[in-house]
Every structure is written in structure tokens, then in C-alpha cells.
Coordinates of C-alpha atoms and ligand atoms in Angstrom, one line a residue:
X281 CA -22.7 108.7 -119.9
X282 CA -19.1 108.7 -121.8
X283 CA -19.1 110.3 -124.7
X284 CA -17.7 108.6 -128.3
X285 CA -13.9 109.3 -128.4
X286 CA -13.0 111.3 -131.3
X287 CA -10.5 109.6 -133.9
X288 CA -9.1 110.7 -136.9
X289 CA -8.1 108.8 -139.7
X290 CA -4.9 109.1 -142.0
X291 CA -5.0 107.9 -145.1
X292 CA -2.6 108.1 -148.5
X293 CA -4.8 105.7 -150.8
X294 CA -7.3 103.3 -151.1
X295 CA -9.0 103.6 -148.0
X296 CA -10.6 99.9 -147.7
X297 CA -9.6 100.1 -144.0
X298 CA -11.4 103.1 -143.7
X299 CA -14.7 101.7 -144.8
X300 CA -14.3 99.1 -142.3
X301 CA -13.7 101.6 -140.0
X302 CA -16.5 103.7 -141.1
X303 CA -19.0 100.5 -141.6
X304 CA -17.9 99.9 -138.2
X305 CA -18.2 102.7 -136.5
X306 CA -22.0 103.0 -137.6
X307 CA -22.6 100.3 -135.5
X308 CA -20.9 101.3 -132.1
X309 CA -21.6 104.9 -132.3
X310 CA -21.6 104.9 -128.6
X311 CA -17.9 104.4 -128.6
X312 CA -16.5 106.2 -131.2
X313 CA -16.9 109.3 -133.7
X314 CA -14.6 109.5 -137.0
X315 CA -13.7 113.3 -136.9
X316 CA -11.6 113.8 -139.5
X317 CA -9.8 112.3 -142.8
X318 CA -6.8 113.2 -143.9
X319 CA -4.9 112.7 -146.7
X320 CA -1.2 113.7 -148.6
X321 CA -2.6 112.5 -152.0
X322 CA -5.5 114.2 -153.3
X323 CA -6.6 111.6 -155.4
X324 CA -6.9 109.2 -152.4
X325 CA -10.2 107.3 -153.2
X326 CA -10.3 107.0 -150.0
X327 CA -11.1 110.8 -149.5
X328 CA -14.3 110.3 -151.6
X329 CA -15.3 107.2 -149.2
X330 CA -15.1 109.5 -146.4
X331 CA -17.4 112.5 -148.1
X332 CA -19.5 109.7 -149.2
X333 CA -20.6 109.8 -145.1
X334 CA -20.4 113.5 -144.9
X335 CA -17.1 112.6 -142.8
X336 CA -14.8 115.9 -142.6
X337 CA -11.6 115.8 -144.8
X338 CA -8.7 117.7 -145.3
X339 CA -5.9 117.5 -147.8
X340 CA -2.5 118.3 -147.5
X341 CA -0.1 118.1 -150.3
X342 CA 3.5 117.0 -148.7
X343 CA 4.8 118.4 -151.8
X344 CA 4.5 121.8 -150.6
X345 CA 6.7 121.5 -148.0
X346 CA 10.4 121.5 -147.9
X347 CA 11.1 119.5 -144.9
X348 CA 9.3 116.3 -143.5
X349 CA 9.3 118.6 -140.5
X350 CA 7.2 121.2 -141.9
X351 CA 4.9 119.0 -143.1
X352 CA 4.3 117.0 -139.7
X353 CA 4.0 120.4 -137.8
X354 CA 1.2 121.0 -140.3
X355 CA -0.4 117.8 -139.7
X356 CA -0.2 118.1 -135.9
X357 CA -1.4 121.7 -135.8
X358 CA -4.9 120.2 -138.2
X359 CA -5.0 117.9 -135.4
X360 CA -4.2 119.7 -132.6
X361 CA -7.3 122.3 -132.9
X362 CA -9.6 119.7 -132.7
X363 CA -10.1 117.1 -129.9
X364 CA -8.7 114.1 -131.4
X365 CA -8.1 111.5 -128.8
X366 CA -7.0 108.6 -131.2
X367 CA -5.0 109.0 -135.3
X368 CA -5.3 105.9 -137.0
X369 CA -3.3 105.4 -139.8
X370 CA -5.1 103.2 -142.5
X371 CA -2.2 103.3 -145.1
X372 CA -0.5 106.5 -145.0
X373 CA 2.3 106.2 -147.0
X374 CA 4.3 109.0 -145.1
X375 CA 7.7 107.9 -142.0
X376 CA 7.2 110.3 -139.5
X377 CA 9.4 112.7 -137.5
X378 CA 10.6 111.8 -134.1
X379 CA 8.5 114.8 -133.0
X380 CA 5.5 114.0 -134.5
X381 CA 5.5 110.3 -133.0
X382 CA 6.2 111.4 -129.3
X383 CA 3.7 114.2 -129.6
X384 CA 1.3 111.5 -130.3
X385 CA 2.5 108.9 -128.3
X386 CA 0.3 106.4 -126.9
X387 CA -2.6 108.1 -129.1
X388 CA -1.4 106.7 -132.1
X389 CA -2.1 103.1 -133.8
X390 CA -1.1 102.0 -137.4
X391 CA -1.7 98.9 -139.4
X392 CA 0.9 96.8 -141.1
X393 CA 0.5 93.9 -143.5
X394 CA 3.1 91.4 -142.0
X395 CA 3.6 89.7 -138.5
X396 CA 6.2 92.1 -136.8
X397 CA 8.8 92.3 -136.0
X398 CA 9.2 90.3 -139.6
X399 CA 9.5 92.4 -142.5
X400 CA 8.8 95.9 -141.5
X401 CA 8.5 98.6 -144.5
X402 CA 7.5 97.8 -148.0
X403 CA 6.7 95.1 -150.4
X404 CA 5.7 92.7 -147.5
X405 CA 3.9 90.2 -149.1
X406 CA 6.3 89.5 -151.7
X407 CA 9.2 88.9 -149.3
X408 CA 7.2 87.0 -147.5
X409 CA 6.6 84.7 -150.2
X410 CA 9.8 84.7 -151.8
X411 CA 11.4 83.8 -148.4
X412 CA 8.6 80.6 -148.6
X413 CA 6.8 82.0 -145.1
X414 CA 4.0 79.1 -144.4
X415 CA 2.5 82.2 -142.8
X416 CA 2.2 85.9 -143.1
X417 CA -0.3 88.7 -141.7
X418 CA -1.1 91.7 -140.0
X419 CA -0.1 93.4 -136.9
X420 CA -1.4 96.4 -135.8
X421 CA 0.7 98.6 -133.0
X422 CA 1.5 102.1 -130.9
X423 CA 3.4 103.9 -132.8
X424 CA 6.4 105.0 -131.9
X425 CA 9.4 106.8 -133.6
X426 CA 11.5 103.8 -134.8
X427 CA 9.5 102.7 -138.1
X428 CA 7.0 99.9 -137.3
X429 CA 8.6 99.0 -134.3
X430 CA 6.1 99.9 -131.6
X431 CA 4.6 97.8 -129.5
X432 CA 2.5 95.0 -131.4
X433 CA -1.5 94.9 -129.5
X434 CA -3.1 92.7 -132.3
X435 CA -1.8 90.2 -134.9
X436 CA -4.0 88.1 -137.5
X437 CA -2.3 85.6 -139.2
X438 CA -3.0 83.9 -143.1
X439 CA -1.8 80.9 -144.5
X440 CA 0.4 80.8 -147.5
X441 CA -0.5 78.2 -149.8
X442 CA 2.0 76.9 -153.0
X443 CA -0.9 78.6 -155.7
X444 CA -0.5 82.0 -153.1
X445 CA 0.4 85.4 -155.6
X446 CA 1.1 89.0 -154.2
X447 CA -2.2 89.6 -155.3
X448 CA -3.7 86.6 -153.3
X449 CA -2.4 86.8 -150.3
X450 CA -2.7 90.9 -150.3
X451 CA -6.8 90.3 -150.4
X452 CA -6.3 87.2 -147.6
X453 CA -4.5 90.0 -145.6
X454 CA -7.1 93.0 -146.2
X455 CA -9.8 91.0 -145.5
X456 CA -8.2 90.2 -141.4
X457 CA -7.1 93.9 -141.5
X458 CA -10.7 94.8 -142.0
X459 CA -11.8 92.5 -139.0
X460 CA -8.6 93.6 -136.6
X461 CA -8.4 97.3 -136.9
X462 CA -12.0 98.0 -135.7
X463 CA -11.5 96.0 -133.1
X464 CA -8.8 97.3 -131.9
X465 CA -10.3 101.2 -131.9
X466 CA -13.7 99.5 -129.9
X467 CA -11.0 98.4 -127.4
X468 CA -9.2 101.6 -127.3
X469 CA -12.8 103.8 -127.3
X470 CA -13.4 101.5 -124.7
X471 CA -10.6 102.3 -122.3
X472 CA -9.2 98.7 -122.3
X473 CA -6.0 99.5 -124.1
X474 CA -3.6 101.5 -122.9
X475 CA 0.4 102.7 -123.5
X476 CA 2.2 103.2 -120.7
X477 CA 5.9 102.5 -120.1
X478 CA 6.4 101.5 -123.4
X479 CA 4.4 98.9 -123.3
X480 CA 0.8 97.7 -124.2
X481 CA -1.8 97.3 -121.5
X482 CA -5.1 95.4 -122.3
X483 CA -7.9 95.4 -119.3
X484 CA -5.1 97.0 -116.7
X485 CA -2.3 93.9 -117.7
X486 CA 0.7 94.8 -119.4
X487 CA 0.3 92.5 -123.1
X488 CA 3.6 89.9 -123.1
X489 CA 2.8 89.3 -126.4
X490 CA 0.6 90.5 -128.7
X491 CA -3.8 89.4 -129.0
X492 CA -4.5 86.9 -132.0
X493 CA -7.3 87.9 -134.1
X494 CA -8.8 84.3 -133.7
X495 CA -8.7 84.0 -130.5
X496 CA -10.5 87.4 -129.8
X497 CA -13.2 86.9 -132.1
X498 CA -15.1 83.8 -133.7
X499 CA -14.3 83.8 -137.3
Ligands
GRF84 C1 -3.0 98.0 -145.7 O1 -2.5 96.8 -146.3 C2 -2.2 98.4 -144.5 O2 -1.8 97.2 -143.8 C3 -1.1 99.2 -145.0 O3 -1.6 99.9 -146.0 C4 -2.7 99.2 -146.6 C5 -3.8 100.2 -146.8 O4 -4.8 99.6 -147.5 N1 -0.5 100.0 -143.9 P1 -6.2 100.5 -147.7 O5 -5.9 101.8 -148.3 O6 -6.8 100.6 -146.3 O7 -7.0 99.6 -148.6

């Protein structure tokens, strides 16, 4: 029988992903184990959620180091000695070295609130209202070293309405993220999804463009 996949998840905050991910996980244990936490902030409630379920965390305070180099070699080599095959970054607030990325490559997945390639980096629900977007989202991708710019496997989409705030369409956005990025890890445990050639393979075809969230599941 295959054994769960071991993942571990990178957080820098809140960590409401996470609990999907662990409320999740609870219920396909066949496919997946969450091995390790890890966090650069050590008031990261999302540390406590993990201890909560007896999940194994480690901190590790970027302001210690005096490179971004030294720090990612750190965070590889916690890693590296255990048998990770997927890191899932739920809101890690770090941009990470060239190195770290291709040493990683194609075992790597992050989540980011907007529908890429539009508005990559920070503040993405506010630009997307203030440049009066009818819709916004998630999208959740390989990583690879250019900054949100791997290749896209999932996107959820929200509306924006006229009475739509930051605040209100943040929540409309968490709550698909909370849907998508499970998914996407039961695929990936699952052996569906693949990177190869730069590309994202789902079920052994290479992904033109990237799954919608409705169309995969029934909401
Ligand atoms: C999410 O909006 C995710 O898209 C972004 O960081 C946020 C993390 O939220 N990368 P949480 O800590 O999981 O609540």
C-alpha cells in the first residue's frame, strides 16, 4: 500500500490555511502526513494551531541571520534531514533565494491571494479594488525563483461587488483558499500533479491553463 507523503508547512502568521490543511488532512490520512511547521515569527498563531494537534514545529528567527542566504540554507538543512516530499507555504512572508527555489523545485507549492499573473506581491486586494476588478482570487502555483511567477495549477475566483472592502473581500478570498489548497496537496499526495519541464502536469497532461476551483469541486 503507498504510504502518506510527508509535507511540511511554512507559515509566518495566522495560519487559517493551515487549519484547513490540518482539518483536512484528518480526513485523508491515507494520503498525506503534516510533518513539520515552520515558522520565522515566533508569535505566529499559527504555531500554536499546529501544537494544538501535537504537529512538530520549529522556529527560526530570520533576524539572526545576516544574509537571506544563510537563512534559506538553514531552512533547507531543517528540511533536508527529514523526508519531506512536499513544503507548502501557507503565508510565509519570506522571497526566497534562487537556490533555495531550485533545490526545491517541483516540491514546492505556495498560495497567493490574486488571479496571477495579476498583481503579484503585496496589498492584493486593495489594488484589485482600487483598479475596479469585477473579479479577484486565488491561485495557487510551483514555485519557482522569479517571485509568484511559477506555473499557476489552481485558481478560485470571487466576485467584487460596489459595497466590497479589503476586509470583505480578504474573508471572500480565505474562504476559496481554504477549499483550493487542500485540494491541491490530495492531488499532489495523490501523484496526479506533477512539474516537469516547467510546466504543470495534471493526470499525465501538461495544464494549458490553470484548474478552476468550481469546476473541480461542487461548491
Ligand atoms: C493568504 O491570504 C495567502 O494567500 C497568502 O497569505 C495569507 C495567509 O493567510 N499567501 P493565513 O495565515 O493562512 O490565514
Amino acid at each position: 500500500m503507498k504510504q502518506p507523503i510527508q509535507i511540511a508547512v511554512l507559515i509566518s502568521g495566522s495560519g487559517s490555511n493551515l487549519q484547513a490543511i490540518i482539518d483536512h488532512q484528518k480526513q485523508h490520512p491515507q494520503d498525506y502526513e503534516i510533518a513539520l511547521v515552520i515558522s520565522n515569527k515566533a508569535n505566529a498563531y499559527g504555531l500554536i494551531r499546529a501544537q494544538n494537534e501535537h504537529i512538530p514545529t520549529k522556529f527560526i528567527d530570520h533576524t539572526l541571520f545576516d544574509s537571506r542566504e544563510s537563512f534559506d540554507q538553514t531552512l533547507q538543512q531543517t528540511i533536508d534531514k527529514r523526508q519531506i516530499d512536499l513544503i507548502v507555504l501557507a503565508g510565509f512572508m519570506r522571497i526566497l533565494t534562487p537556490q533555495f527555489t531550485q533545490h526545491f523545485l517541483g516540491k514546492m507549492i505556495n498560495i497567493h491571494p490574486s488571479l496571477l499573473p495579476k498583481y503579484t506581491g503585496l496589498n492584493t486586494h486593495q489594488r484589485a479594488l482600487e483598479a475596479g476588478d469585477t473579479e479577484h482570487g486565488l491561485s495557487i502555483h510551483f514555485v519557482t525563483p522569479e517571485l509568484d511567477s511559477g506555473p499557476v495549477i489552481l485558481q478560485a475566483k470571487v466576485p467584487i461587488t460596489p459595497q466590497d472592502t479589503e476586509k470583505s473581500l480578504k474573508e471572500k478570498v480565505h474562504q476559496q483558499e481554504h477549499l483550493a489548497y487542500p485540494l491541491v496537496i490530495e492531488w499532489f499526495a495523490q501523484g496526479k500533479l506533477e512539474f516537469k519541464d516547467h510546466q504543470t502536469w495534471f493526470e499525465q497532461t501538461v495544464l494549458s491553463k490553470p484548474q478552476q476551483l468550481h469546476d473541480v469541486i461542487s461548491l
